[in-house]
CSV table of C-alpha atoms in Angstrom, one decimal:
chain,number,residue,atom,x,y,z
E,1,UNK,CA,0.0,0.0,0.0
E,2,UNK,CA,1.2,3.4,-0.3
E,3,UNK,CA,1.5,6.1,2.1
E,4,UNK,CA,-2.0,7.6,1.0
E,5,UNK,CA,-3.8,3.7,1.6
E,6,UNK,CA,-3.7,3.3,-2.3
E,7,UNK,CA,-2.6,-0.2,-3.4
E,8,UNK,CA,0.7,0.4,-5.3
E,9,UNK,CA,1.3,-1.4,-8.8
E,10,UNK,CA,2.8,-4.7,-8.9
E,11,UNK,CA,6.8,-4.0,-9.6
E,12,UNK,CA,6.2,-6.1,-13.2
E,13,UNK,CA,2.4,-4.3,-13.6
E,14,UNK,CA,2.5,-3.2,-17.4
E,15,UNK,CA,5.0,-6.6,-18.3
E,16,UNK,CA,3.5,-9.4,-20.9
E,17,UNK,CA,5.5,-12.6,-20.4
E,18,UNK,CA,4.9,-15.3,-22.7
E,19,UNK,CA,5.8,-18.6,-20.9
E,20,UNK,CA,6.3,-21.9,-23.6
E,21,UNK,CA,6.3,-24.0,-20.5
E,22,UNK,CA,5.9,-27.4,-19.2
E,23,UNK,CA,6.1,-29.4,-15.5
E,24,UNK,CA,8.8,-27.5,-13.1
E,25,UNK,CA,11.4,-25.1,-14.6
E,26,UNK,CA,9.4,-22.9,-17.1
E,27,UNK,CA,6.2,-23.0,-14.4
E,28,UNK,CA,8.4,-21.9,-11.7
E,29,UNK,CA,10.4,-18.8,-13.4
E,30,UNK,CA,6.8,-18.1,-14.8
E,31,UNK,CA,5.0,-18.2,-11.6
E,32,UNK,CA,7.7,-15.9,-10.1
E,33,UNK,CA,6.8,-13.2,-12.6
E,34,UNK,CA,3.2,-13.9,-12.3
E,35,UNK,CA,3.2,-13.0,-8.7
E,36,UNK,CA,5.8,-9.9,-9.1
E,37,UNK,CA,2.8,-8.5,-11.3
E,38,UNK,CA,3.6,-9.7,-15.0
E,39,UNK,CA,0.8,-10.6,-17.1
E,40,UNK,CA,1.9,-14.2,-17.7
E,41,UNK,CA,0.7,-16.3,-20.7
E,42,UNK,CA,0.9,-19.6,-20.7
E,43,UNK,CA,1.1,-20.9,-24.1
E,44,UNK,CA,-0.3,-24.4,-23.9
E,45,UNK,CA,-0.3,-27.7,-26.8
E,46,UNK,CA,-4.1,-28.6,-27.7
E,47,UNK,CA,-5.7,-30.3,-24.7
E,48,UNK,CA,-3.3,-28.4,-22.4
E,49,UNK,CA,-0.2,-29.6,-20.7
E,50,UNK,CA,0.4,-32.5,-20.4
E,51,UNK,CA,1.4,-31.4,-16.1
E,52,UNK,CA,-2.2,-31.0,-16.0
E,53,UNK,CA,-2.8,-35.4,-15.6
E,54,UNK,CA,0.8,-36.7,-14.3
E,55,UNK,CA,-0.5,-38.6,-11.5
E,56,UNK,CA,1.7,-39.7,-8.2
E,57,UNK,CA,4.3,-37.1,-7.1
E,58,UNK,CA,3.7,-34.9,-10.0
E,59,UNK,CA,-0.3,-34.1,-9.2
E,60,UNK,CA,0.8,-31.1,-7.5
E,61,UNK,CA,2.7,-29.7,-10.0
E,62,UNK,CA,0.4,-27.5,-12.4
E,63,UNK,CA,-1.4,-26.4,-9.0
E,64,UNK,CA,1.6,-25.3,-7.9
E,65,UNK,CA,4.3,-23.4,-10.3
E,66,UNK,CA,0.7,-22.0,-12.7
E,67,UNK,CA,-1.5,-19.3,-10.3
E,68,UNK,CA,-1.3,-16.0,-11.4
E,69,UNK,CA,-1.3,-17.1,-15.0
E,70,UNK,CA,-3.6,-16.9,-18.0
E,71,UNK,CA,-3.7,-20.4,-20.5
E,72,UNK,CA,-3.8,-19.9,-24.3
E,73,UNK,CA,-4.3,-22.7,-26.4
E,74,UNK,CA,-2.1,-22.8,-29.5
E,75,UNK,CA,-0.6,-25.2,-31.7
E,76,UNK,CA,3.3,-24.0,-32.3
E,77,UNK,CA,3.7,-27.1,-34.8
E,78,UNK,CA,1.3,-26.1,-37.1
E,79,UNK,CA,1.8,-23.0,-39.3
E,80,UNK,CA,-1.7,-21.3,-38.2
E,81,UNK,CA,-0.4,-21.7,-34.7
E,82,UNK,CA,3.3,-20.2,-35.6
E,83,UNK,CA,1.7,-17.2,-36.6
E,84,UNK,CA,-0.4,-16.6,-33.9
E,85,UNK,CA,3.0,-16.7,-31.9
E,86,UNK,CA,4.8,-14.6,-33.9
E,87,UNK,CA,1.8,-12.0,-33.7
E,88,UNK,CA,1.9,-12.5,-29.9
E,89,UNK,CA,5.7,-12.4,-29.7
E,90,UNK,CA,5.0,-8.6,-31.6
E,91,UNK,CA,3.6,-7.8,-27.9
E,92,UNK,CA,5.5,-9.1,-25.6
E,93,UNK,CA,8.7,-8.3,-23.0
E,94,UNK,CA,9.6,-11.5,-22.4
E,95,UNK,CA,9.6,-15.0,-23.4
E,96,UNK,CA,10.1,-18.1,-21.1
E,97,UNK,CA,11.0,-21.8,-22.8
E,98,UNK,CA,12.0,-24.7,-21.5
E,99,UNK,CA,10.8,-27.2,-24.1
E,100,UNK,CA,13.2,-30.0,-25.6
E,101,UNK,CA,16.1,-28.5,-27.3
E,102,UNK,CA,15.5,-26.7,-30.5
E,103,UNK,CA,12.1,-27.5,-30.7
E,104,UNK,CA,10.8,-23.6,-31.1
E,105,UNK,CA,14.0,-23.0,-33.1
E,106,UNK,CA,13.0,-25.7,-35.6
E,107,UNK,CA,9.5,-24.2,-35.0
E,108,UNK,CA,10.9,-20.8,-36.5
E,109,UNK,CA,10.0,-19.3,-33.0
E,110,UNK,CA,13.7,-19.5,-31.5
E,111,UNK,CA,15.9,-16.8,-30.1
E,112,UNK,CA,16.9,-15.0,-33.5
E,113,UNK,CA,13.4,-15.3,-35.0
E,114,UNK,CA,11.9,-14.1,-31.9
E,115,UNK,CA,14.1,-11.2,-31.4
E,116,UNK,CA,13.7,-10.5,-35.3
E,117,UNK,CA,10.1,-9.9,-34.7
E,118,UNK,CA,10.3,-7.9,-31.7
E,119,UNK,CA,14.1,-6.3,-31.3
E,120,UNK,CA,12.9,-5.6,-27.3
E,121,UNK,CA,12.3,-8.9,-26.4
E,122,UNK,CA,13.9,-10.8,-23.4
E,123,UNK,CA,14.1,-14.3,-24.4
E,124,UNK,CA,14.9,-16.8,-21.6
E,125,UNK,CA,15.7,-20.4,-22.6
E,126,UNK,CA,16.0,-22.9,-19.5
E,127,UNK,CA,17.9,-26.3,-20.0
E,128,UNK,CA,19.5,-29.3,-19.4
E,129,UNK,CA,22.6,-28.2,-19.8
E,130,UNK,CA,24.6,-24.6,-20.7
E,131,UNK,CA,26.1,-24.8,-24.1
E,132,UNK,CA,29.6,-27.3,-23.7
E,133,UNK,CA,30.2,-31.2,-24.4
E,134,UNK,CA,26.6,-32.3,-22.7
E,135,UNK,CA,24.5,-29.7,-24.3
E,136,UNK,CA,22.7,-32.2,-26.3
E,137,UNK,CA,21.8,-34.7,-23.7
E,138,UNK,CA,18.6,-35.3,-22.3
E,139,UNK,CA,18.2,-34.1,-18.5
E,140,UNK,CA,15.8,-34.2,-15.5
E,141,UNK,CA,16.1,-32.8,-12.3
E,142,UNK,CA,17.0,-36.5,-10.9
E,143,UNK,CA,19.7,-36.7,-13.9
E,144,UNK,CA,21.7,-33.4,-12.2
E,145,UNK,CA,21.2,-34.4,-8.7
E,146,UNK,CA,23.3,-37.2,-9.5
E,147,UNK,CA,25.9,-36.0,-11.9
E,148,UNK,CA,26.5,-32.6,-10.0
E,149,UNK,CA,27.1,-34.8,-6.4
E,150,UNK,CA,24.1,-33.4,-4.4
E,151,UNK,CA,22.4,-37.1,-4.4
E,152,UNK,CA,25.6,-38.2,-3.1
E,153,UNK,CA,26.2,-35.9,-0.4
E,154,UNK,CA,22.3,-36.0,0.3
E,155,UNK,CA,22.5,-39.7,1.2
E,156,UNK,CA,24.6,-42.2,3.7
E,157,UNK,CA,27.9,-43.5,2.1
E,158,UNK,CA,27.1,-45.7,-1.4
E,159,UNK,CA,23.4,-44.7,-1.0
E,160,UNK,CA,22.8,-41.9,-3.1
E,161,UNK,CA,19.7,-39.9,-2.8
E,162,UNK,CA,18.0,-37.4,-4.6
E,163,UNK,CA,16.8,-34.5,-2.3
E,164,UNK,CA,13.0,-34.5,-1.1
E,165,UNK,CA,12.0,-32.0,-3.3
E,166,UNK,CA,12.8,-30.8,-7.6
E,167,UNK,CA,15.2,-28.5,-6.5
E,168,UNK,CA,17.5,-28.0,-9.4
E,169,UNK,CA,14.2,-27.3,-11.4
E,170,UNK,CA,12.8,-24.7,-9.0
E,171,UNK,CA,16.1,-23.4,-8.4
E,172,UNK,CA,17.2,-23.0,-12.1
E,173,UNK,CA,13.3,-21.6,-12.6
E,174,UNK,CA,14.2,-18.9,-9.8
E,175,UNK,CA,17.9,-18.2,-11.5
E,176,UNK,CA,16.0,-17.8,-15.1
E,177,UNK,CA,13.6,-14.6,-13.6
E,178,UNK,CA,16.6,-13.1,-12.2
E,179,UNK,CA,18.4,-13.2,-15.5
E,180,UNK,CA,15.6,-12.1,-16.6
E,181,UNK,CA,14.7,-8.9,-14.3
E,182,UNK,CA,18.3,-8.3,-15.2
E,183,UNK,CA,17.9,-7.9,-18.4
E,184,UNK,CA,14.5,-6.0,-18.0
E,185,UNK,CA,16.7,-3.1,-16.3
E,186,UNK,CA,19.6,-3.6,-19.0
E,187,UNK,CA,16.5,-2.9,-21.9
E,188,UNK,CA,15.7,0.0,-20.0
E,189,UNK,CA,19.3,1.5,-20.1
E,190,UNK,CA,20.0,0.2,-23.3
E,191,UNK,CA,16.3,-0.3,-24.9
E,192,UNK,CA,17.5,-3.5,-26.5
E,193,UNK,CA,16.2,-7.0,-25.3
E,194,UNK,CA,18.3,-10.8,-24.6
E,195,UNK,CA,18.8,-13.9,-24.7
E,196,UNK,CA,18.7,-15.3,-21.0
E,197,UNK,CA,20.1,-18.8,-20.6
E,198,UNK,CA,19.7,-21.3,-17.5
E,199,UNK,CA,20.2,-24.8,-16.6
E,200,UNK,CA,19.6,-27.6,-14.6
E,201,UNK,CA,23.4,-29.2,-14.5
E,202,UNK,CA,24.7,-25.6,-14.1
E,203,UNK,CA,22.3,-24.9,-11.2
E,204,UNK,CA,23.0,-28.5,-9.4
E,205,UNK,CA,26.4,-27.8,-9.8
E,206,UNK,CA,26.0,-23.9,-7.9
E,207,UNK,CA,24.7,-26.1,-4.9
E,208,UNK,CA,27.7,-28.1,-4.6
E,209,UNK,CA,30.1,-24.9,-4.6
E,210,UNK,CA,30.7,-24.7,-0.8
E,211,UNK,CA,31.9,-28.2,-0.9
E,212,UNK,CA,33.7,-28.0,-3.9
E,213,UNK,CA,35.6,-25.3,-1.9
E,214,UNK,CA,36.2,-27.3,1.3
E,215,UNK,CA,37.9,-30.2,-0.9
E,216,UNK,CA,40.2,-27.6,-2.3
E,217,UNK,CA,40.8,-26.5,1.0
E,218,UNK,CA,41.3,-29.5,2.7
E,219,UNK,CA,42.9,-31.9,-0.5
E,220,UNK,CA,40.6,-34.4,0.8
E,221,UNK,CA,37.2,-35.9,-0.5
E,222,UNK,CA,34.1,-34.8,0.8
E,223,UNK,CA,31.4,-37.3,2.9
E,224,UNK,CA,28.2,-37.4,2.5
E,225,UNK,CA,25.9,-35.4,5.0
E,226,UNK,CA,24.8,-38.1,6.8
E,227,UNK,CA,28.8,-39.4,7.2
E,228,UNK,CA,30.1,-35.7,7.8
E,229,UNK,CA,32.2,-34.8,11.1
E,230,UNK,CA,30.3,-32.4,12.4
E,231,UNK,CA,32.0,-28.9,13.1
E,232,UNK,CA,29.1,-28.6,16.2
E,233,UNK,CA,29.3,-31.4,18.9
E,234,UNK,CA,25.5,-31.4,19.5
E,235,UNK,CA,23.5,-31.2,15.7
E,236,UNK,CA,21.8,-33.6,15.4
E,237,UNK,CA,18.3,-35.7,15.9
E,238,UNK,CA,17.1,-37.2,19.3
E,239,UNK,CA,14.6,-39.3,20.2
E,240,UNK,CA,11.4,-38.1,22.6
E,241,UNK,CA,9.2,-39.9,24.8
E,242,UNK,CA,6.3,-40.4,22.2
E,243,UNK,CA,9.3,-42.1,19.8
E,244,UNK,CA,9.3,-38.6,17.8
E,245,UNK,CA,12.3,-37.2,16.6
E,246,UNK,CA,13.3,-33.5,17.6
E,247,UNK,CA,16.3,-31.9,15.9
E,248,UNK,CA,18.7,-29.6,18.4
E,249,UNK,CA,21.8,-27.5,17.8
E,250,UNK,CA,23.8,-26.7,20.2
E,251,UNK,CA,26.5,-24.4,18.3
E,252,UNK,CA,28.2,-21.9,20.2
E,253,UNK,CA,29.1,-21.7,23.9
E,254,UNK,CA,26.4,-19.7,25.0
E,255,UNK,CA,24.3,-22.5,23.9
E,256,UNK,CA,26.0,-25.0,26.0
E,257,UNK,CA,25.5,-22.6,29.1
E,258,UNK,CA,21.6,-21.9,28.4
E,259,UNK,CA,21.1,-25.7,27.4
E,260,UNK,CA,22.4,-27.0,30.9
E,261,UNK,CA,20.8,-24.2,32.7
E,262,UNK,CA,17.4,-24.6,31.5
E,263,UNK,CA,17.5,-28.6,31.0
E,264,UNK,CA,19.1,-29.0,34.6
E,265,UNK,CA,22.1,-30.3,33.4
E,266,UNK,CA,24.9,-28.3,36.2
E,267,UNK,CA,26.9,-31.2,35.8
E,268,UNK,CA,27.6,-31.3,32.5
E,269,UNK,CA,27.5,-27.5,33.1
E,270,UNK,CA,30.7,-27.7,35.8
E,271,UNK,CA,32.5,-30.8,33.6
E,272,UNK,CA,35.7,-28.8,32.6
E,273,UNK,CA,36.2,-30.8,30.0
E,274,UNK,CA,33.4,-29.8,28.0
E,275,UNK,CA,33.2,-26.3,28.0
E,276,UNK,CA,34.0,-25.5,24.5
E,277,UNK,CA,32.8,-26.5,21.5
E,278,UNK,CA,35.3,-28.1,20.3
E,279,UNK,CA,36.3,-30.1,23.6
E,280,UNK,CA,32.7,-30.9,23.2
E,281,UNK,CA,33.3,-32.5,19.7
E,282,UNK,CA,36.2,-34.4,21.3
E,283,UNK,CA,33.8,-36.1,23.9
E,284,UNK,CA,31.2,-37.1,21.8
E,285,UNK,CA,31.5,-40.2,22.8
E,286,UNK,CA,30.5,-39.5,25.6
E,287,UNK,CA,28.6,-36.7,25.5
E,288,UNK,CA,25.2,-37.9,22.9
E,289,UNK,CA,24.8,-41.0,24.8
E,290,UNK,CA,24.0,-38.8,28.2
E,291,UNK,CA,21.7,-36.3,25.8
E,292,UNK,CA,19.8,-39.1,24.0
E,293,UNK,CA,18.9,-40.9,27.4
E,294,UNK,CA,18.1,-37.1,28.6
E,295,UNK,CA,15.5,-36.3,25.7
E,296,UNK,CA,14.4,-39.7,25.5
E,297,UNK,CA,13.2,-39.1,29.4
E,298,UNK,CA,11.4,-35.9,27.9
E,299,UNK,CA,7.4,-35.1,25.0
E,300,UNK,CA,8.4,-33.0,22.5
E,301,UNK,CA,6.1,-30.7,23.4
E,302,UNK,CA,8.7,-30.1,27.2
E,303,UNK,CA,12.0,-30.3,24.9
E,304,UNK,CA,10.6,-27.5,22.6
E,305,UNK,CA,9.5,-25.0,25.9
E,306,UNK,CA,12.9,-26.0,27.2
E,307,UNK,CA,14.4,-25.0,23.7
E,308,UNK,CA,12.7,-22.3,23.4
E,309,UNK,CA,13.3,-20.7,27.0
E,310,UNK,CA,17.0,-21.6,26.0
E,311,UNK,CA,16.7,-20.0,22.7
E,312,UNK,CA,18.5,-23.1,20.8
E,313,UNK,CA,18.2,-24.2,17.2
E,314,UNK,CA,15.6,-26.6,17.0
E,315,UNK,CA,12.6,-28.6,14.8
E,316,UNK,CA,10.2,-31.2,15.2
E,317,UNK,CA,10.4,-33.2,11.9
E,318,UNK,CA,7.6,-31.9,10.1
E,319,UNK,CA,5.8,-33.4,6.7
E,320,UNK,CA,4.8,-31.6,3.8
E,321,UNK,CA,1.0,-31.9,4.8
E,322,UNK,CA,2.0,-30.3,8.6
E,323,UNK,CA,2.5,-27.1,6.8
E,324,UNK,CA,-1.3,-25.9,6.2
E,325,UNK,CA,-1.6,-25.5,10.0
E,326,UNK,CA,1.7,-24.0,10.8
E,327,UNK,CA,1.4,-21.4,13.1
E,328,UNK,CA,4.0,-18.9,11.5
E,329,UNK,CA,3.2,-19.5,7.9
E,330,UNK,CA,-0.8,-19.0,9.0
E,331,UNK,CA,0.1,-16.3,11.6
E,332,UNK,CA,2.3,-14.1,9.1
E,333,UNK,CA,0.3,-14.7,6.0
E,334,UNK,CA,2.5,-16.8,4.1
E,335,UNK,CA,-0.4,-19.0,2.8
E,336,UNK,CA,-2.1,-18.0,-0.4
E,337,UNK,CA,-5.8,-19.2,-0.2
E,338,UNK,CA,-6.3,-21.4,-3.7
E,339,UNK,CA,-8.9,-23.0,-5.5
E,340,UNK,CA,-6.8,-26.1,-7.3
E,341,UNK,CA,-8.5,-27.7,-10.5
E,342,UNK,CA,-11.5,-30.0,-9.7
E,343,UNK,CA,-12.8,-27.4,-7.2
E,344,UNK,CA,-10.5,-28.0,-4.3
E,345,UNK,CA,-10.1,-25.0,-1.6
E,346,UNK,CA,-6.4,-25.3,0.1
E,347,UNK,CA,-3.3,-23.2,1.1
E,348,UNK,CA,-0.2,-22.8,-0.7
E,349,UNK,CA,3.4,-21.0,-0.4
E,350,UNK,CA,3.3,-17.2,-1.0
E,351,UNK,CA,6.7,-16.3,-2.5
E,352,UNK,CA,9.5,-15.9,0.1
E,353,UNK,CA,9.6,-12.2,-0.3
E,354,UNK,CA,8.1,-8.8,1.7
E,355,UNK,CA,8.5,-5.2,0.0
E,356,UNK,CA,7.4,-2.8,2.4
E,357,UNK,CA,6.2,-5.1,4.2
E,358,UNK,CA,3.8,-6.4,1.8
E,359,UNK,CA,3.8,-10.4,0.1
E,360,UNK,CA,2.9,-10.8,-3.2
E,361,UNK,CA,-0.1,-13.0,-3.1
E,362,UNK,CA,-2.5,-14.7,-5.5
E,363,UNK,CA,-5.0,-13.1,-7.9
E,364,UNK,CA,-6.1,-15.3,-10.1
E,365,UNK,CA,-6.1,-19.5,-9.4
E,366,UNK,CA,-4.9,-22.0,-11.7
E,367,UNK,CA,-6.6,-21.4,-15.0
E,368,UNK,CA,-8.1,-24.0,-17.2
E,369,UNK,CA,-6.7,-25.4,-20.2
E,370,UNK,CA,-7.2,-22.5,-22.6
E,371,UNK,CA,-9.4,-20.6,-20.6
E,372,UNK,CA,-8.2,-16.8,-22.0
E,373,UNK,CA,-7.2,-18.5,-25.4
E,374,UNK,CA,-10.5,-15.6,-27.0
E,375,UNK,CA,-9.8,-12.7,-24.7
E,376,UNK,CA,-5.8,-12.6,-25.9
E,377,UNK,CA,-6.3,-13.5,-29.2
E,378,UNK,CA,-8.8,-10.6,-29.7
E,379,UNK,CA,-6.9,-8.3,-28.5
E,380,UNK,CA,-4.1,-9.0,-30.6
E,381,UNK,CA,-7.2,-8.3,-33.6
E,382,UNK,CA,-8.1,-5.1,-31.3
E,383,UNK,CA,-4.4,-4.3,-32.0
E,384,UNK,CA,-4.7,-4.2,-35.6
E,385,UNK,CA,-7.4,-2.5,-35.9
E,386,UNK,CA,-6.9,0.3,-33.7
């Protein structure tokens, strides 16, 4: 809101994206525009995208990463449905892709074309790979997590895991908007559009930068998390008197102190031998037996007043489904209220983001396969005739 009470414009109000996207990656860096204010199209193959039926851990997709958006119907194989492209490319700021390589380009709708039509726009092409040796290859979020290490370090030693959620996908969606607000303020300097690239590999591989580091560092190989020598001596999960799991980190000395106090620990408090951290990490051995039997002893719902009187890092172990009735997320309004396809009334994630204060929140649910396919399409025809 403004000072005078009057809602201010979105910061992309005024900004037609175009948004040649399917499942994670193109959805994601879409739906970030979308919610920052962008009028976002989302140019779908007759009968909709596919995201639309994937069953199993992919029914939440097109929910998800498609809110804010408006669905045109249109047929980029077919030459009827190449122009209509090219007359909507005519309008457009920006334009998102993440289909299989080259497929607009053999389409006559890639970067060149595209920018040939419309010198402004900001094309953004989101991919397996950036342009090198595996450029050609097929690739999935699960395909990265593996090649760039993160499913190694995410699981015990010779049990690789992917991580619980499509990270690189949403991750590499979030990196193509911010090349692509970039290159919105370069146009405004410059008045010329770009070509914005991103990709999965690339992205998976950012993750693993910290630890690339720390092998560099140390000349050594990096464990897994689960195998990792911990730099803090208490980090970890302990079990409560329900058979719940609580994490706690204790990682500074002022934690040690506050934890003992406020768990009525004065003898671990007075042991000389652990009052740093990193004696502490030296007695482990004895130290987590003494703290598991100790939490084990205690509900979750006593360890979390403790922790929180003690003002430690700590977590129940929380599932996806938890999240609707989370007190913070409902408290602070970080829930947008949605109506999903079929009807269905839930909660989702706002963006992680305040400006002023203010979270950019829903305005319009999920459309339906082609839903504004007449309103944009006549006013491309208003276009020409005004």
């Amino acid at each position: 809101m403004s000072a005078r009470g009057v809602p201010k414009p979105l910061p992309l109000a005024g900004i037609r994206v175009l948004e040649f996207g399917h499942t994670i990656l193109g959805p994601c860096c879409g739906m970030v525009l979308a919610d920052l204010g962008a009028e976002v199209i989302k140019i779908e193959p007759p009968g909709g995208e596919r995201t639309r039926r994937l069953k199993g851990f992919g029914t939440g997709y097109f929910a998800y990463y498609n809110r804010n958006k408006k669905s045109v119907i249109l047929d980029y194989k077919s030459a009827e449905g190449v122009a209509a492209a090219r007359e909507l490319i005519a309008t457009a700021d920006v334009l998102i892709e993440n289909m299989a390589p080259n497929a607009l380009t053999r389409a006559g709708l890639g970067p060149e074309d595209a920018r040939a039509t419309n010198p402004r726009l900001i094309y953004c092409s989101l991919k397996g790979f950036l342009e090198g040796p595996y450029e050609g290859r097929a690739a999935l979020d699960e395909v990265v997590q593996m090649m760039s290490g993160l499913a190694y370090m995410t699981g015990p030693p010779g049990m690789p895991l992917r991580a619980g959620t499509s990270i690189s996908d949403i991750l590499g969606g979030i990196f193509g908007a911010m090349g692509i607000l970039i290159a919105l303020r370069e146009r405004e300097r410059g008045g010329e559009g770009a070509v914005v690239e991103s990709a999965l590999f690339e992205t998976a591989a950012f993750l693993m930068g910290q630890f690339m580091a720390s092998s560099a560092l140390t000349g050594e190989p990096v464990p897994p998390m689960p195998a990792r020598v911990s730099a803090w001596a208490v980090y970890e999960l302990f079990e409560t008197a329900e058979g719940g799991r609580v994490f706690i980190g204790i990682t500074s000395d002022n934690h040690w102190e506050s934890f003992c106090q406020e768990f009525g620990r004065h003898d671990l408090l007075a042991d000389a031998s652990l009052a740093t951290n990193e004696a502490r990490v030296e007695e482990r051995h004895r130290l987590i037996p003494q703290l598991v039997a100790l939490f084990k002893g205690l509900s979750a719902s006593e360890i979390e007043r403790r922790c929180l009187g003690a003002n430690l890092p700590f977590a129940r172990i929380a599932r996806p489904e938890d999240l609707f009735d989370d007190p913070q997320l409902n408290a602070n309004g970080s829930l947008a209220d949605t109506i999903l396809p079929g009807g269905i009334a839930t909660k989702l994630p706002k963006l992680p983001i305040r400006l002023d204060g203010e979270a950019f929140s829903l305005r319009n649910n999920p459309p339906k396969a082609g839903e504004h396919t007449r309103e944009i399409m006549d006013g491309l025809r208003g276009r020409k005739t005004s």
